[in-house]
mmCIF file of C-alpha atoms and ligand atoms in Angstrom:
data_model
loop_
_atom_site.group_PDB
_atom_site.id
_atom_site.type_symbol
_atom_site.label_atom_id
_atom_site.label_comp_id
_atom_site.label_asym_id
_atom_site.label_seq_id
_atom_site.Cartn_x
_atom_site.Cartn_y
_atom_site.Cartn_z
ATOM 1 C CA MET D 1 106.479 102.292 136.072
ATOM 2 C CA HIS D 2 104.912 105.253 134.262
ATOM 3 C CA VAL D 3 106.462 105.541 130.773
ATOM 4 C CA VAL D 4 106.416 108.806 128.828
ATOM 5 C CA VAL D 5 107.742 108.720 125.248
ATOM 6 C CA ASN D 6 108.866 112.052 123.817
ATOM 7 C CA ALA D 7 110.416 112.538 120.393
ATOM 8 C CA ALA D 8 110.655 115.014 117.529
ATOM 9 C CA THR D 9 109.758 114.137 113.952
ATOM 10 C CA SER D 10 109.522 115.790 110.571
ATOM 11 C CA VAL D 11 106.026 116.116 109.073
ATOM 12 C CA ASP D 12 106.684 112.817 107.299
ATOM 13 C CA GLY D 13 107.355 111.069 110.613
ATOM 14 C CA LYS D 14 111.154 110.782 110.447
ATOM 15 C CA LEU D 15 113.339 110.959 113.559
ATOM 16 C CA ALA D 16 116.497 111.578 111.547
ATOM 17 C CA SER D 17 117.733 111.410 107.961
ATOM 18 C CA ARG D 18 118.863 108.200 106.287
ATOM 19 C CA ARG D 19 122.401 109.085 107.464
ATOM 20 C CA ARG D 20 121.085 108.607 111.032
ATOM 21 C CA THR D 21 123.087 111.492 112.429
ATOM 22 C CA GLN D 22 121.349 113.765 114.912
ATOM 23 C CA LEU D 23 118.896 116.120 113.242
ATOM 24 C CA LYS D 24 117.806 119.336 114.950
ATOM 25 C CA ILE D 25 114.045 119.219 114.517
ATOM 26 C CA SER D 26 113.014 120.989 117.741
ATOM 27 C CA GLY D 27 113.515 124.718 118.209
ATOM 28 C CA PRO D 28 114.416 126.493 121.482
ATOM 29 C CA GLU D 29 110.871 126.452 122.862
ATOM 30 C CA ASP D 30 110.558 122.734 122.318
ATOM 31 C CA PHE D 31 113.990 122.009 123.806
ATOM 32 C CA ASP D 32 112.813 123.945 126.905
ATOM 33 C CA ARG D 33 109.742 121.692 127.022
ATOM 34 C CA VAL D 34 111.999 118.622 126.655
ATOM 35 C CA ASP D 35 114.044 119.870 129.646
ATOM 36 C CA ARG D 36 110.835 120.046 131.673
ATOM 37 C CA VAL D 37 109.863 116.487 130.711
ATOM 38 C CA ARG D 38 113.389 115.280 131.571
ATOM 39 C CA ALA D 39 113.344 117.149 134.881
ATOM 40 C CA ALA D 40 110.069 115.505 135.923
ATOM 41 C CA ALA D 41 111.426 111.986 135.225
ATOM 42 C CA ASP D 42 113.392 109.630 137.459
ATOM 43 C CA GLY D 43 115.149 108.249 134.369
ATOM 44 C CA VAL D 44 115.700 109.160 130.709
ATOM 45 C CA MET D 45 116.052 106.245 128.288
ATOM 46 C CA VAL D 46 117.309 105.654 124.738
ATOM 47 C CA GLY D 47 118.213 102.587 122.676
ATOM 48 C CA VAL D 48 121.848 101.879 121.891
ATOM 49 C CA GLY D 49 121.161 102.832 118.250
ATOM 50 C CA THR D 50 120.680 106.395 119.488
ATOM 51 C CA VAL D 51 123.828 106.238 121.627
ATOM 52 C CA LEU D 52 125.842 105.101 118.601
ATOM 53 C CA ALA D 53 124.256 107.695 116.283
ATOM 54 C CA ASP D 54 124.084 110.764 118.545
ATOM 55 C CA ASP D 55 126.389 110.163 121.524
ATOM 56 C CA PRO D 56 123.829 111.948 123.762
ATOM 57 C CA ARG D 57 124.421 113.000 127.370
ATOM 58 C CA LEU D 58 120.761 113.094 128.362
ATOM 59 C CA ALA D 59 121.567 115.465 131.206
ATOM 60 C CA LEU D 60 120.111 118.753 132.334
ATOM 61 C CA ASP D 61 122.352 121.732 132.835
ATOM 62 C CA VAL D 62 122.069 121.527 136.628
ATOM 63 C CA GLU D 63 124.046 124.773 137.067
ATOM 64 C CA ASP D 64 121.295 126.583 135.149
ATOM 65 C CA ARG D 65 119.025 128.168 137.797
ATOM 66 C CA ARG D 66 116.024 127.874 135.496
ATOM 67 C CA VAL D 67 116.596 124.116 135.300
ATOM 68 C CA GLU D 68 117.089 123.977 139.058
ATOM 69 C CA ARG D 69 113.569 125.393 139.470
ATOM 70 C CA LEU D 70 112.211 122.875 136.958
ATOM 71 C CA LYS D 71 113.555 120.002 138.996
ATOM 72 C CA ASN D 72 111.088 120.798 141.758
ATOM 73 C CA GLY D 73 113.649 120.247 144.486
ATOM 74 C CA ARG D 74 114.813 116.867 143.132
ATOM 75 C CA PRO D 75 118.584 116.587 143.553
ATOM 76 C CA GLY D 76 120.839 116.179 140.503
ATOM 77 C CA ASN D 77 120.009 114.722 137.115
ATOM 78 C CA PRO D 78 117.594 111.911 136.347
ATOM 79 C CA ALA D 79 119.313 108.567 135.802
ATOM 80 C CA ARG D 80 120.191 107.578 132.225
ATOM 81 C CA VAL D 81 118.989 104.204 130.869
ATOM 82 C CA VAL D 82 120.200 102.451 127.695
ATOM 83 C CA ALA D 83 118.587 99.362 126.110
ATOM 84 C CA ASP D 84 121.708 97.608 124.862
ATOM 85 C CA SER D 85 121.231 93.840 124.355
ATOM 86 C CA THR D 86 124.864 93.077 123.465
ATOM 87 C CA ALA D 87 126.627 95.869 125.374
ATOM 88 C CA ARG D 88 127.586 97.904 122.308
ATOM 89 C CA THR D 89 127.697 101.219 124.198
ATOM 90 C CA PRO D 90 131.249 102.557 123.673
ATOM 91 C CA PRO D 91 133.055 102.850 127.038
ATOM 92 C CA ASP D 92 133.904 106.485 126.159
ATOM 93 C CA ALA D 93 130.271 107.390 125.382
ATOM 94 C CA ARG D 94 129.105 110.682 126.910
ATOM 95 C CA ILE D 95 126.162 108.892 128.523
ATOM 96 C CA LEU D 96 128.670 107.286 130.929
ATOM 97 C CA ASP D 97 129.971 110.592 132.278
ATOM 98 C CA ASP D 98 129.502 111.371 135.969
ATOM 99 C CA ALA D 99 126.432 113.631 135.552
ATOM 100 C CA ALA D 100 124.084 110.849 136.736
ATOM 101 C CA THR D 101 123.790 107.118 137.302
ATOM 102 C CA THR D 102 123.640 105.216 133.999
ATOM 103 C CA TYR D 103 121.784 101.899 133.819
ATOM 104 C CA LEU D 104 122.746 99.631 130.929
ATOM 105 C CA LEU D 105 120.040 97.062 130.228
ATOM 106 C CA VAL D 106 121.737 94.089 128.583
ATOM 107 C CA SER D 107 120.753 90.497 127.755
ATOM 108 C CA GLU D 108 122.449 87.216 128.689
ATOM 109 C CA ALA D 109 124.030 87.362 125.194
ATOM 110 C CA ALA D 110 126.170 90.405 126.032
ATOM 111 C CA PRO D 111 129.899 89.507 125.895
ATOM 112 C CA GLU D 112 131.330 89.568 129.434
ATOM 113 C CA GLU D 113 134.381 91.665 128.488
ATOM 114 C CA ARG D 114 132.157 94.432 127.052
ATOM 115 C CA VAL D 115 129.920 94.320 130.142
ATOM 116 C CA GLU D 116 132.974 94.565 132.382
ATOM 117 C CA ALA D 117 134.306 97.569 130.426
ATOM 118 C CA LEU D 118 130.982 99.368 131.017
ATOM 119 C CA ARG D 119 131.077 98.517 134.740
ATOM 120 C CA GLU D 120 134.610 99.898 134.924
ATOM 121 C CA ARG D 121 133.256 103.179 133.538
ATOM 122 C CA GLY D 122 130.743 103.287 136.407
ATOM 123 C CA GLY D 123 127.728 101.941 134.482
ATOM 124 C CA VAL D 124 125.185 99.886 136.436
ATOM 125 C CA VAL D 125 124.473 96.770 134.370
ATOM 126 C CA VAL D 126 121.032 95.126 134.581
ATOM 127 C CA VAL D 127 120.755 91.735 132.840
ATOM 128 C CA ALA D 128 117.249 90.870 131.581
ATOM 129 C CA GLY D 129 116.368 88.610 128.647
ATOM 130 C CA ASP D 130 118.174 85.899 126.684
ATOM 131 C CA ASP D 131 119.115 87.508 123.334
ATOM 132 C CA ARG D 132 117.334 90.825 123.579
ATOM 133 C CA VAL D 133 116.513 93.038 126.524
ATOM 134 C CA ASP D 134 113.276 91.877 128.156
ATOM 135 C CA LEU D 135 111.788 95.338 128.664
ATOM 136 C CA PRO D 136 109.021 94.436 131.182
ATOM 137 C CA GLY D 137 111.525 92.464 133.296
ATOM 138 C CA ALA D 138 114.143 95.221 133.113
ATOM 139 C CA PHE D 139 111.582 97.882 134.058
ATOM 140 C CA GLU D 140 110.596 95.907 137.157
ATOM 141 C CA ARG D 141 114.244 95.926 138.190
ATOM 142 C CA LEU D 142 114.504 99.678 137.592
ATOM 143 C CA GLU D 143 111.362 100.225 139.639
ATOM 144 C CA SER D 144 112.893 98.324 142.535
ATOM 145 C CA ARG D 145 115.746 100.882 142.361
ATOM 146 C CA GLY D 146 113.318 103.798 142.691
ATOM 147 C CA LEU D 147 112.647 104.689 139.047
ATOM 148 C CA ASP D 148 108.889 105.235 138.936
ATOM 149 C CA ARG D 149 108.630 107.679 136.035
ATOM 150 C CA LEU D 150 110.667 107.016 132.887
ATOM 151 C CA MET D 151 111.014 109.333 129.887
ATOM 152 C CA VAL D 152 111.973 107.587 126.635
ATOM 153 C CA GLU D 153 113.502 109.706 123.859
ATOM 154 C CA GLY D 154 113.912 107.038 121.160
ATOM 155 C CA GLY D 155 114.846 105.837 118.724
ATOM 156 C CA GLY D 156 112.292 104.140 116.537
ATOM 157 C CA GLU D 157 113.275 100.522 117.276
ATOM 158 C CA LEU D 158 112.969 101.021 121.017
ATOM 159 C CA ILE D 159 109.718 103.001 120.769
ATOM 160 C CA PHE D 160 108.116 100.246 118.660
ATOM 161 C CA SER D 161 109.171 97.582 121.194
ATOM 162 C CA LEU D 162 107.661 99.595 124.035
ATOM 163 C CA PHE D 163 104.327 99.866 122.216
ATOM 164 C CA GLU D 164 104.510 96.163 121.336
ATOM 165 C CA ALA D 165 105.000 95.299 125.012
ATOM 166 C CA ASP D 166 102.154 97.653 126.005
ATOM 167 C CA LEU D 167 104.485 99.685 128.193
ATOM 168 C CA VAL D 168 103.739 103.237 126.969
ATOM 169 C CA ASP D 169 101.464 105.469 129.076
ATOM 170 C CA GLU D 170 101.970 108.834 127.347
ATOM 171 C CA LEU D 171 103.378 109.974 123.998
ATOM 172 C CA SER D 172 104.414 113.496 123.003
ATOM 173 C CA VAL D 173 105.608 114.202 119.495
ATOM 174 C CA TYR D 174 106.995 117.529 118.354
ATOM 175 C CA VAL D 175 106.300 117.742 114.635
ATOM 176 C CA GLY D 176 108.754 120.169 113.054
ATOM 177 C CA SER D 177 107.871 121.939 109.816
ATOM 178 C CA MET D 178 110.243 120.030 107.578
ATOM 179 C CA VAL D 179 110.282 117.055 105.231
ATOM 180 C CA VAL D 180 113.120 114.541 105.533
ATOM 181 C CA GLY D 181 112.030 111.628 103.356
ATOM 182 C CA GLY D 182 113.954 108.417 102.704
ATOM 183 C CA ARG D 183 112.632 104.881 103.004
ATOM 184 C CA ASP D 184 115.574 104.007 105.237
ATOM 185 C CA ALA D 185 115.325 107.015 107.513
ATOM 186 C CA PRO D 186 114.252 106.079 111.083
ATOM 187 C CA THR D 187 110.636 106.822 111.961
ATOM 188 C CA LEU D 188 108.842 107.242 115.276
ATOM 189 C CA ALA D 189 108.027 103.518 115.473
ATOM 190 C CA ASP D 190 110.131 101.123 113.392
ATOM 191 C CA GLY D 191 110.665 97.463 114.341
ATOM 192 C CA GLU D 192 108.477 94.959 112.510
ATOM 193 C CA GLY D 193 105.381 97.149 112.616
ATOM 194 C CA PHE D 194 101.863 96.156 113.595
ATOM 195 C CA VAL D 195 99.500 94.429 111.155
ATOM 196 C CA GLU D 196 96.562 94.267 113.535
ATOM 197 C CA ALA D 197 95.710 95.406 117.058
ATOM 198 C CA PHE D 198 97.267 98.813 116.416
ATOM 199 C CA PRO D 199 97.832 100.752 119.639
ATOM 200 C CA ARG D 200 95.153 103.460 119.896
ATOM 201 C CA LEU D 201 95.882 106.857 121.385
ATOM 202 C CA THR D 202 93.760 109.629 122.857
ATOM 203 C CA LEU D 203 94.734 113.124 121.734
ATOM 204 C CA GLU D 204 94.997 115.232 124.898
ATOM 205 C CA ALA D 205 96.540 118.491 123.642
ATOM 206 C CA VAL D 206 97.844 120.335 120.581
ATOM 207 C CA ASP D 207 100.305 123.156 121.255
ATOM 208 C CA ARG D 208 102.139 125.363 118.803
ATOM 209 C CA LEU D 209 105.828 125.819 119.716
ATOM 210 C CA ASP D 210 108.489 127.470 117.560
ATOM 211 C CA ASP D 211 107.486 126.691 113.984
ATOM 212 C CA GLY D 212 105.971 123.325 114.829
ATOM 213 C CA VAL D 213 103.363 121.596 116.931
ATOM 214 C CA VAL D 214 103.433 119.318 119.975
ATOM 215 C CA LEU D 215 100.874 116.510 119.925
ATOM 216 C CA SER D 216 100.280 115.020 123.383
ATOM 217 C CA TYR D 217 98.552 111.658 123.712
ATOM 218 C CA THR D 218 97.678 109.150 126.365
ATOM 219 C CA VAL D 219 97.653 105.489 125.389
ATOM 220 C CA GLU D 220 94.359 103.608 125.641
HETATM 221 N N1 NAI R 301 114.274 113.116 116.716
HETATM 222 C C1 NAI R 301 114.259 112.510 117.890
HETATM 223 O O1 NAI R 301 113.504 112.888 118.803
HETATM 224 C C2 NAI R 301 115.156 111.349 118.119
HETATM 225 C C3 NAI R 301 115.886 110.808 117.086
HETATM 226 N N2 NAI R 301 116.636 109.677 117.282
HETATM 227 C C4 NAI R 301 117.304 109.088 116.119
HETATM 228 O O2 NAI R 301 116.915 107.714 116.020
HETATM 229 C C5 NAI R 301 117.973 106.973 115.408
HETATM 230 C C6 NAI R 301 118.252 105.730 116.225
HETATM 231 O O3 NAI R 301 117.107 104.943 116.275
HETATM 232 P P1 NAI R 301 117.191 103.369 116.080
HETATM 233 O O4 NAI R 301 118.234 103.062 115.050
HETATM 234 O O5 NAI R 301 115.811 102.897 115.860
HETATM 235 O O6 NAI R 301 117.798 102.850 117.427
HETATM 236 P P2 NAI R 301 117.261 102.813 118.945
HETATM 237 O O7 NAI R 301 117.825 103.987 119.650
HETATM 238 O O8 NAI R 301 115.808 102.578 119.012
HETATM 239 O O9 NAI R 301 118.032 101.537 119.496
HETATM 240 C C7 NAI R 301 117.672 100.253 119.017
HETATM 241 C C8 NAI R 301 118.621 99.245 119.599
HETATM 242 O O10 NAI R 301 118.322 99.087 120.998
HETATM 243 C C9 NAI R 301 118.674 97.786 121.373
HETATM 244 N N3 NAI R 301 117.582 97.101 122.085
HETATM 245 C C10 NAI R 301 117.755 96.332 123.167
HETATM 246 N N4 NAI R 301 116.615 95.778 123.553
HETATM 247 C C11 NAI R 301 115.681 96.217 122.707
HETATM 248 C C12 NAI R 301 114.295 95.946 122.621
HETATM 249 N N5 NAI R 301 113.660 95.159 123.484
HETATM 250 N N6 NAI R 301 113.626 96.542 121.611
HETATM 251 C C13 NAI R 301 114.255 97.359 120.732
HETATM 252 N N7 NAI R 301 115.584 97.639 120.767
HETATM 253 C C14 NAI R 301 116.283 97.056 121.764
HETATM 254 C C15 NAI R 301 118.971 96.983 120.109
HETATM 255 O O11 NAI R 301 120.359 96.862 119.998
HETATM 256 C C16 NAI R 301 118.429 97.865 118.997
HETATM 257 O O12 NAI R 301 119.189 97.731 117.819
HETATM 258 C C17 NAI R 301 119.147 107.911 115.304
HETATM 259 O O13 NAI R 301 119.233 108.358 113.961
HETATM 260 C C18 NAI R 301 118.792 109.066 116.223
HETATM 261 O O14 NAI R 301 119.350 110.288 115.764
HETATM 262 C C19 NAI R 301 116.719 109.082 118.502
HETATM 263 C C20 NAI R 301 116.038 109.590 119.567
HETATM 264 C C21 NAI R 301 115.185 110.760 119.469
HETATM 265 N N1 LIG R 302 113.238 116.392 121.365
HETATM 266 C C1 LIG R 302 114.214 116.266 120.450
HETATM 267 N N2 LIG R 302 114.253 117.104 119.388
HETATM 268 C C2 LIG R 302 115.208 116.964 118.458
HETATM 269 O O1 LIG R 302 115.212 117.793 117.417
HETATM 270 C C3 LIG R 302 116.174 115.956 118.581
HETATM 271 N N3 LIG R 302 117.164 115.812 117.639
HETATM 272 C C4 LIG R 302 116.109 115.126 119.723
HETATM 273 N N4 LIG R 302 117.009 114.154 119.889
HETATM 274 C C5 LIG R 302 117.160 113.452 121.145
HETATM 275 O O2 LIG R 302 117.934 114.214 122.055
HETATM 276 C C6 LIG R 302 119.127 113.492 122.341
HETATM 277 C C7 LIG R 302 120.273 114.433 122.494
HETATM 278 O O3 LIG R 302 120.431 114.628 123.832
HETATM 279 P P1 LIG R 302 121.597 115.557 124.439
HETATM 280 O O4 LIG R 302 121.188 116.942 124.118
HETATM 281 O O5 LIG R 302 122.882 115.187 123.804
HETATM 282 O O6 LIG R 302 121.545 115.268 125.883
HETATM 283 C C8 LIG R 302 119.302 112.560 121.170
HETATM 284 O O7 LIG R 302 120.120 111.492 121.444
HETATM 285 C C9 LIG R 302 117.885 112.164 120.946
HETATM 286 O O8 LIG R 302 117.485 111.253 121.950
HETATM 287 N N5 LIG R 302 115.112 115.276 120.628
#
């Protein structure tokens, strides 16, 4: 599986404010770029923290002819994928609408009644891991269902885990010209943090978009 992480941060590396509600960091040019990255992916993934904070749809406007061209002849939307160890995704979440298949990666610890409620809403549940989603195992299962290229939008807990498991191939960060601050505000990579063996990146491109900059890296 080829994993592309894309997110937007403030200049101080925050994904959102300490209130954790969705923060518009990208401008129109960057959101167009995000559409292109989504359109090139077989699946678009977030952690359940992002579902609970933002209630995203992670869908392209498939009626938009510009988006249709971007999809390069691929039918419909990319699948949606949520890392959700204990099945906390609300059954009425927008990510479960009928715009695309939604995979919910849960662990053995997910309560059966919550898993069943997600299945009833049409979600495809993949169980991997005892207490927490085993990301390498879950990705193998997604690959066997035809997901070869996965875009990950966040948040910081999930992005850290992906780096920790050495699963990230590419990283793009849109750095918006704003300061958010706050020691409790989510950052690009949260989790426990590394103390040694920091993942090293190769800077591939720097592009100015709107009033910010996109930094594109490959992971060594
Ligand atoms: N500016 C941007 O580009 C983006 C901003 N955000 C922001 O990020 C915040 C949410 O980020 P977080 O709270 O960090 O939540 P998150 O979206 O990273 O989800 C973390 C949750 O995923 C679940 N999970 C299951 N297996 C996991 C594993 N192996 N590793 C890590 N997590 C696993 C756990 O329940 C964990 O609490 C929100 O404020 C949202 O607005 C989110 C995405 C993009
Ligand atoms: N690229 C980017 N720039 C921003 O400024 C953002 N706030 C985000 N957030 C991500 O986009 C998701 C919203 O998706 P929908 O438009 O609702 O489909 C949100 O959940 C974050 O993953 N991204």
